[in-house]
Coordinates of C-alpha atoms in Angstrom, one line a residue:
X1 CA 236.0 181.7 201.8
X2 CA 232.9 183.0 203.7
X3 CA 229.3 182.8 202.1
X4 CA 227.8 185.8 200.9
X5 CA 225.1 185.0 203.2
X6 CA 226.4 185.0 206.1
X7 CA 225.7 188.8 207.1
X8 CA 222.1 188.6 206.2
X9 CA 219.2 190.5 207.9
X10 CA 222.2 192.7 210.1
X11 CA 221.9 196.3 210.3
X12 CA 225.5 198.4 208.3
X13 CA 228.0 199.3 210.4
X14 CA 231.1 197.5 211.5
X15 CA 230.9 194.1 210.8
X16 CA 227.1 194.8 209.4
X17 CA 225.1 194.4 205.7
X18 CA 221.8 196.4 204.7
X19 CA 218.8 194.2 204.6
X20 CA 218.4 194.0 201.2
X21 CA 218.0 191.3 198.4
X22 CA 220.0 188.5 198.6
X23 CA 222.4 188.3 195.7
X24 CA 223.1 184.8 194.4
X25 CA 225.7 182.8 196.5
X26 CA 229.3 183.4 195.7
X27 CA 230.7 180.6 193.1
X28 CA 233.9 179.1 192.9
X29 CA 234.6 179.9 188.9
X30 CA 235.5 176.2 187.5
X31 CA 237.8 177.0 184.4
X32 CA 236.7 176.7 180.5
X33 CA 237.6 173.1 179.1
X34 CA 240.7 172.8 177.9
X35 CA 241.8 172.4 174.3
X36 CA 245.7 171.1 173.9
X37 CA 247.7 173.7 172.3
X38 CA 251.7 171.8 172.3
X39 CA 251.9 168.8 170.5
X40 CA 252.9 166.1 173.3
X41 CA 256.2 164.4 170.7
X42 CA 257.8 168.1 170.7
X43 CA 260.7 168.8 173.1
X44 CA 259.8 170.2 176.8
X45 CA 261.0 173.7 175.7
X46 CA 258.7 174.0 172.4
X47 CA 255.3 172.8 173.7
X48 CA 256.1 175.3 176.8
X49 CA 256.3 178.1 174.8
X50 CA 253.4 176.9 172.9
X51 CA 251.4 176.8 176.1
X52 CA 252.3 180.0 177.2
X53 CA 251.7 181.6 174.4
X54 CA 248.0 180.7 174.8
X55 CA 248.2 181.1 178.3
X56 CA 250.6 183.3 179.3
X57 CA 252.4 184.1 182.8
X58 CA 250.3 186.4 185.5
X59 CA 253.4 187.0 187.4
X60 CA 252.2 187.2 191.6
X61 CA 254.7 190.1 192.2
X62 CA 257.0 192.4 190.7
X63 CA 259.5 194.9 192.2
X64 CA 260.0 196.8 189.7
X65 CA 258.5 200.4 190.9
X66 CA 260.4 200.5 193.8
X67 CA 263.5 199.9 191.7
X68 CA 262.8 202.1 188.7
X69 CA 262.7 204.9 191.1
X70 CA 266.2 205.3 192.2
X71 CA 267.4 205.0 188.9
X72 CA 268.2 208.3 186.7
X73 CA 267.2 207.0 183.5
X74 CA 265.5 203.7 181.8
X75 CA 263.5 202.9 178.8
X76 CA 262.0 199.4 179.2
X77 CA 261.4 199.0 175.8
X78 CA 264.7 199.2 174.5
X79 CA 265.4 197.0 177.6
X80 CA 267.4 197.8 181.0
X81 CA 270.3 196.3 182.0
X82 CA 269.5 198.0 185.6
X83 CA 266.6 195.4 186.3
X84 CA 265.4 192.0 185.6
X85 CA 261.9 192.9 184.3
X86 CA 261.7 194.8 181.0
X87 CA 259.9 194.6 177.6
X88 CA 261.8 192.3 175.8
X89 CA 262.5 189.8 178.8
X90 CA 258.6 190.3 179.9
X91 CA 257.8 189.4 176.1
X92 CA 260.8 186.2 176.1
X93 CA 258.9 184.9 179.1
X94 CA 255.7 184.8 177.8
X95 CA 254.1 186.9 180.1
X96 CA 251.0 188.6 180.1
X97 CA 249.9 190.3 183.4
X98 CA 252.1 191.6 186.4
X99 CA 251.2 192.5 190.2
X100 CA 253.5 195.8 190.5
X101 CA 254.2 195.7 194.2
X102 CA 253.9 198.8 196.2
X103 CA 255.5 197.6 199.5
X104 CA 257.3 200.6 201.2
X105 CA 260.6 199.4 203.4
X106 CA 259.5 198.5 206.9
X107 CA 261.2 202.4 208.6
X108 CA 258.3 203.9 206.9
X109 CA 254.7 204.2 208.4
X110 CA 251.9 206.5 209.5
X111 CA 251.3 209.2 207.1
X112 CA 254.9 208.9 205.7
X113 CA 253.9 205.0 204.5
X114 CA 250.2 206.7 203.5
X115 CA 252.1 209.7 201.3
X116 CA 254.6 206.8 200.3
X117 CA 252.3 204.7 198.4
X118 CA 250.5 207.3 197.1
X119 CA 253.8 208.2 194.8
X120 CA 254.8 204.3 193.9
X121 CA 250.7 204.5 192.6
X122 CA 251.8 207.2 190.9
X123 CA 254.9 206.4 189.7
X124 CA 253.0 203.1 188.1
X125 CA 250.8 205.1 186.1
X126 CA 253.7 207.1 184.5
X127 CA 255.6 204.2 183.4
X128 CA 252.7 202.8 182.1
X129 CA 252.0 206.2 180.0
X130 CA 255.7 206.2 179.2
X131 CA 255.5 202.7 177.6
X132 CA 252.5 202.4 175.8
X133 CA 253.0 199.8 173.1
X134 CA 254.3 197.6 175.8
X135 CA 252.3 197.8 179.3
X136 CA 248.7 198.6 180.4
X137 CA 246.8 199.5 183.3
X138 CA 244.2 196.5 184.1
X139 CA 241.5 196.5 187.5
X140 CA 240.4 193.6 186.5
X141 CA 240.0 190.2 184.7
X142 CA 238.5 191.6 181.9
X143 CA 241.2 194.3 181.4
X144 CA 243.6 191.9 181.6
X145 CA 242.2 189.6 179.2
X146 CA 242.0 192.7 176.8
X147 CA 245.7 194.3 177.6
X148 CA 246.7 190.7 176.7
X149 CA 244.8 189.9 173.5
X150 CA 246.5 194.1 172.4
X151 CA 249.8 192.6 172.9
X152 CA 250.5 194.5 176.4
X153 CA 251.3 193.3 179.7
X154 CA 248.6 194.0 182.0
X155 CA 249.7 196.0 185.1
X156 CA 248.0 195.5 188.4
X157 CA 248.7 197.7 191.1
X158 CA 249.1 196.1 194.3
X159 CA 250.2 194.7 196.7
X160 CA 250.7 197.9 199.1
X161 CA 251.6 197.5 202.7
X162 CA 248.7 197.3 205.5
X163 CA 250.4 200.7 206.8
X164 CA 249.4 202.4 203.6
X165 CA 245.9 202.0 204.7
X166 CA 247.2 204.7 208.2
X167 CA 243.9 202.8 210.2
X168 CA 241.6 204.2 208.0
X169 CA 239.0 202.8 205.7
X170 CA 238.4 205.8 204.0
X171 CA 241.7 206.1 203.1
X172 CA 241.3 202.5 201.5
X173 CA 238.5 203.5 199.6
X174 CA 240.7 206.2 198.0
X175 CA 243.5 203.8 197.2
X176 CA 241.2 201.5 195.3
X177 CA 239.5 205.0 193.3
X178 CA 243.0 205.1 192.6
X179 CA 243.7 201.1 191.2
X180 CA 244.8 199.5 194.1
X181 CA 244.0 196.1 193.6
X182 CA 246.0 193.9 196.3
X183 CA 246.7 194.6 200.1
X184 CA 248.9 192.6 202.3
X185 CA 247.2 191.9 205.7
X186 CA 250.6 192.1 208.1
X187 CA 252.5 194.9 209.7
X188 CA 249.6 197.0 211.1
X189 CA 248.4 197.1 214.8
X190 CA 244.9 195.4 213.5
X191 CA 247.0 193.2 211.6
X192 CA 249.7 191.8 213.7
X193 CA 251.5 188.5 215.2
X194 CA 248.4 189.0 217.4
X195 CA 246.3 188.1 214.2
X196 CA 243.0 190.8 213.0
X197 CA 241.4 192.8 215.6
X198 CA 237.8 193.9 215.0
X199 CA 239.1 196.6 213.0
X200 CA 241.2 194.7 211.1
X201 CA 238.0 192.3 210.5
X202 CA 236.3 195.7 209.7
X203 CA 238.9 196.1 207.4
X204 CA 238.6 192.7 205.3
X205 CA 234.9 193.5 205.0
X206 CA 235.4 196.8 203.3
X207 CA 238.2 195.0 201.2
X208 CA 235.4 192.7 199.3
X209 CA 233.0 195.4 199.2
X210 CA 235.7 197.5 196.9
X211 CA 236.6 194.2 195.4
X212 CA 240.7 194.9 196.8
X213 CA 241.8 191.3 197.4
X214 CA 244.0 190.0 200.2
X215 CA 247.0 189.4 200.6
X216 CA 248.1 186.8 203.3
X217 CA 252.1 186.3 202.4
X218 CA 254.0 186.9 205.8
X219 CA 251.0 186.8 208.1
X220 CA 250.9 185.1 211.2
X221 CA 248.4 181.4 210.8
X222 CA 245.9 183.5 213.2
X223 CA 245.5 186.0 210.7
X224 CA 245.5 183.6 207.4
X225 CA 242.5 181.8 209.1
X226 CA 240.5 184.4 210.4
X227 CA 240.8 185.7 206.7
X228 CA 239.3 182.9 205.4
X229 CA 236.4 182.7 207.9
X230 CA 235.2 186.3 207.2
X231 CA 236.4 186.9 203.3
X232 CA 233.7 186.4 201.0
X233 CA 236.1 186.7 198.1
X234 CA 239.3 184.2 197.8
X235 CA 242.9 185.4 199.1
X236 CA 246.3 185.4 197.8
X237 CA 249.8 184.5 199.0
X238 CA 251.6 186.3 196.6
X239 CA 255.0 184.9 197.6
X240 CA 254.8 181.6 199.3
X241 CA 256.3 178.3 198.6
X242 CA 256.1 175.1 201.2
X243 CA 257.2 175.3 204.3
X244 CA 257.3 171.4 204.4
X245 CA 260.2 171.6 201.5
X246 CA 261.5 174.4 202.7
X247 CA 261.5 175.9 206.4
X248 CA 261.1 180.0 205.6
X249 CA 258.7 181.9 207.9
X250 CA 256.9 183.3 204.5
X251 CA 256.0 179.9 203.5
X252 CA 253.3 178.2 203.7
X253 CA 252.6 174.7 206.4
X254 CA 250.4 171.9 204.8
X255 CA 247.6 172.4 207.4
X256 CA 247.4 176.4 205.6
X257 CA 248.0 175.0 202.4
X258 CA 244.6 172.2 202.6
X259 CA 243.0 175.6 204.7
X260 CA 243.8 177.7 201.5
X261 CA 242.6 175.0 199.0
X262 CA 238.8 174.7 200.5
X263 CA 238.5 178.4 200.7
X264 CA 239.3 178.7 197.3
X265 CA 242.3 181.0 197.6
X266 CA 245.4 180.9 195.8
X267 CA 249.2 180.1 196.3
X268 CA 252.0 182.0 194.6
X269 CA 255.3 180.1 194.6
X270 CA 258.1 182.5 194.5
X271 CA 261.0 182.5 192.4
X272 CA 263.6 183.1 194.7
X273 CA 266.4 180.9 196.2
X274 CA 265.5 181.4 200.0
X275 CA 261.9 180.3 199.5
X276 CA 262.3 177.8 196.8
X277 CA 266.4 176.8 196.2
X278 CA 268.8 177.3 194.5
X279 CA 267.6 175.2 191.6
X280 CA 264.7 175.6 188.8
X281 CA 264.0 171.6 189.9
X282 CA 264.0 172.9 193.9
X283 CA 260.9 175.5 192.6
X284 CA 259.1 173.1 190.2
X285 CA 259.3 170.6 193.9
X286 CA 257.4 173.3 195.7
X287 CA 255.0 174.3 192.5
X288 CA 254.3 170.0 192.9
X289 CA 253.5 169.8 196.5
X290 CA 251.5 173.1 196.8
X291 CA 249.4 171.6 193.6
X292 CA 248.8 168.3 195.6
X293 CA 248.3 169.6 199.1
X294 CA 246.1 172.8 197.7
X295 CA 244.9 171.6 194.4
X296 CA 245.6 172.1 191.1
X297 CA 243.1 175.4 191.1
X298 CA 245.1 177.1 194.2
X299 CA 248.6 177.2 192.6
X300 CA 250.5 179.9 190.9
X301 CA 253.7 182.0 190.0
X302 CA 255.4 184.9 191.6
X303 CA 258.6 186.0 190.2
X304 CA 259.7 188.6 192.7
X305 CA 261.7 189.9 190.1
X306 CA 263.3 193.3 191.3
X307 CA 262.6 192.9 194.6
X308 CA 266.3 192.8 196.2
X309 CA 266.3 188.7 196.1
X310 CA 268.4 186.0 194.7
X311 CA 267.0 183.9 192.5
X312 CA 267.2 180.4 191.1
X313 CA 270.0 178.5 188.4
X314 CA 268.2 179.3 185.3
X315 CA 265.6 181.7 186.6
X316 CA 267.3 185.1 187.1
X317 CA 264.9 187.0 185.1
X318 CA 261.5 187.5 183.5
X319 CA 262.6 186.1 180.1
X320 CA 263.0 182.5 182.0
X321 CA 259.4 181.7 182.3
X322 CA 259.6 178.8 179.7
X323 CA 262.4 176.5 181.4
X324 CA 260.3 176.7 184.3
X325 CA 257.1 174.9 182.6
X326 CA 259.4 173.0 180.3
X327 CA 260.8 171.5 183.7
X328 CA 256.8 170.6 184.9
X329 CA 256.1 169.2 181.8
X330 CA 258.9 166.9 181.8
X331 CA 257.6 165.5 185.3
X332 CA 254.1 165.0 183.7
X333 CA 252.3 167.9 184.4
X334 CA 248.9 168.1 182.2
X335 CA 248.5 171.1 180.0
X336 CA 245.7 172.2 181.2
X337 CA 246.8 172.4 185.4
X338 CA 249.6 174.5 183.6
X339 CA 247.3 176.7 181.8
X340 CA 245.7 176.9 185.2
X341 CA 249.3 177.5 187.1
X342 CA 249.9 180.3 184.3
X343 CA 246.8 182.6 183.5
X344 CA 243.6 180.6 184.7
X345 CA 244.0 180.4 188.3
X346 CA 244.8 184.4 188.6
X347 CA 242.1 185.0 186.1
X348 CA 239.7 183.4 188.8
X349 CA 240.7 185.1 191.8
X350 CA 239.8 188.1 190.1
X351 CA 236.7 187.5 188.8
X352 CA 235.9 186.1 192.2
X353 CA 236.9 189.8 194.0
X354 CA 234.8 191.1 191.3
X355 CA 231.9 189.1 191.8
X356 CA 232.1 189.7 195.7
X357 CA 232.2 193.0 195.3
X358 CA 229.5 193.7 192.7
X359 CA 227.3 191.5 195.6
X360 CA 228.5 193.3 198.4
X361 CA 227.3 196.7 197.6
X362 CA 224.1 195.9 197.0
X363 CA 224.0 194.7 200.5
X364 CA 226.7 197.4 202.3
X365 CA 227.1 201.1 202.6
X366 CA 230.7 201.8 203.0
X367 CA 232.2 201.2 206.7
X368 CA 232.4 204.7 208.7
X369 CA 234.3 202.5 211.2
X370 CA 237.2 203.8 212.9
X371 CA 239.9 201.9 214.7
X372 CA 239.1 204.0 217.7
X373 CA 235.5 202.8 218.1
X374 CA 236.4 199.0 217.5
X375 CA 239.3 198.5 219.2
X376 CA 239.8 201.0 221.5

């Protein structure tokens, strides 16, 4: 992660800051000390639903929009059979905040994928309204926090596609007015096997200076590492395991992994059987190595839920959360890197986009770059 000082004393415009106060460096956010909450002579199973019901799941991404929209009918409250994320499960599982993906299938892009993700940010904000005593809209850390301590699930929009953005920053700008929170830096001509063009540096810029973190799962190493040299604010992976455990191209090598770590960003470990295996033992294997390569701080969970993949024995919906952290703290995990694996390593990420942000545009006007200009 980049220093907030780094673009001092250069003019605004692409790639540029205005010449104005310096705001105070950015801060990794080192989590609250931690008070036990299980009693350690209780079975796995109990003191993991005692720790997640003080520190609830923030789940790394959920399908569930996409999915909801081709059916004719649901009511997530009274649950639906259709899915593997409603109200009930969500509440069985213990958990408190969802990323609500709005990733488009890969045949749509240019204005159609810009249209597209316009209606799944729509479509979000009705189901919210539709299930009030159960979900809530949350931008932020705070929100979330709040949604959770009402008894909702805290819905954050994002991650959308890199297409959605159709090269344009206002356009991004728009999104975020709108509650995108997340975007995933792949499958755009700035964004490409070829790694970020000066746009697509451009483009990471205007991210912190909305405060829209990003999201690296599926990008080539090129493009994870020029992230981290230019983002002022931490990224995610919101659905990547070890590569070293497991050879998928979404997953993460060790040498990323240390990379991600120091820059303060943050690995989500999918639940599914292609990244992880076919076991809730193969997962808690990746959850262990990311926390020792990465660190306990740069860890976290991603259910995928709803998003067209198999998952693990024992993990085939939201409710399964608990078996999960029961299985970590039979191999000796502390309570308090579980808290941090949980709620407290999202809870930083955000507040570090929100502090980068709140920086940023004291120092930046917003970019009136154009792909055109920068990359020709």
């Amino acid at each position: 992660m980049a220093d907030l000082q780094d673009d001092l004393h250069t003019r605004t415009g692409a790639g540029g800051l205005d010449d104005l106060p310096v705001p105070p460096t950015a801060q990794a956010f080192p989590p609250e000390p931690y008070a036990p909450v299980s009693d350690p002579d209780d079975e796995p199973l109990a003191r993991a639903h005692a720790v997640l019901a003080a520190h609830p799941v923030a789940d790394g991404y959920s399908g569930l929009p996409r999915t909801l929209k081709h059916l004719p009918w649901y009511d997530l409250e009274l649950g639906e059979s259709a899915v593997d994320t409603d109200l009930p499960r969500l509440r069985e599982g213990r958990v408190g905040a969802l990323f609500w993906s709005l990733h488009l299938p890969e045949a749509v892009d240019g204005d159609r994928a810009v249209g597209a993700t316009l209606e799944q940010l729509d479509l979000v904000k009705t189901v919210v309204r539709a299930h009030p005593d159960g979900l809530r809209l949350a931008y932020d850390a705070g929100q979330a926090i709040d949604a959770r301590n009402c008894g909702r699930v805290a819905v954050l929009p994002g991650p959308a596609g890199a297409a959605a953005l159709g090269d344009c920053l206002g356009i991004l700008r728009s999104l975020h007015a709108l509650g995108l929170r997340v975007l995933t830096l792949s499958g755009a001509s700035w964004a490409s096997e070829e790694g970020l063009t000066r746009f697509g540096e451009e483009v990471v810029r205007e991210m912190n200076r909305l405060g829209v973190l990003a999201d690296l799962s599926g990008a080539c190493a090129d493009t994870i590492r020029r992230t981290f040299a230019i983002s002022k604010a931490p990224a995610l992976c919101t659905r990547s395991a070890a590569r070293a455990l497991r050879p998928h191209p979404a997953n993460l090598p060790d040498d990323l992994l240390v990379e991600l770590g120091a820059a303060g960003g943050l690995c989500m470990v999918p639940l599914t059987a292609a990244q992880t295996g076919p076991t809730v033992r193969d997962v808690a294997d990746h959850l262990d190595h990311v926390r020792t390569v990465a660190g306990p701080q740069s860890v976290g969970l991603s259910g995928t839920y709803d998003a067209g993949t198999a998952h693990p024995l024992e993990l085939g919906d939201a409710s399964c959360y608990p078996r999960l952290i029961a299985e970590l703290l039979r191999r000796g995990w502390d309570e308090s890197d579980v808290a941090l694996l949980t709620w407290g390593n999202v809870q930083r990420v955000l507040r570090g986009a929100a502090f980068t942000a709140r920086a940023a545009q004291l120092r930046r006007e917003p970019s009136t770059a154009t792909i055109a200009e920068l990359d020709g």
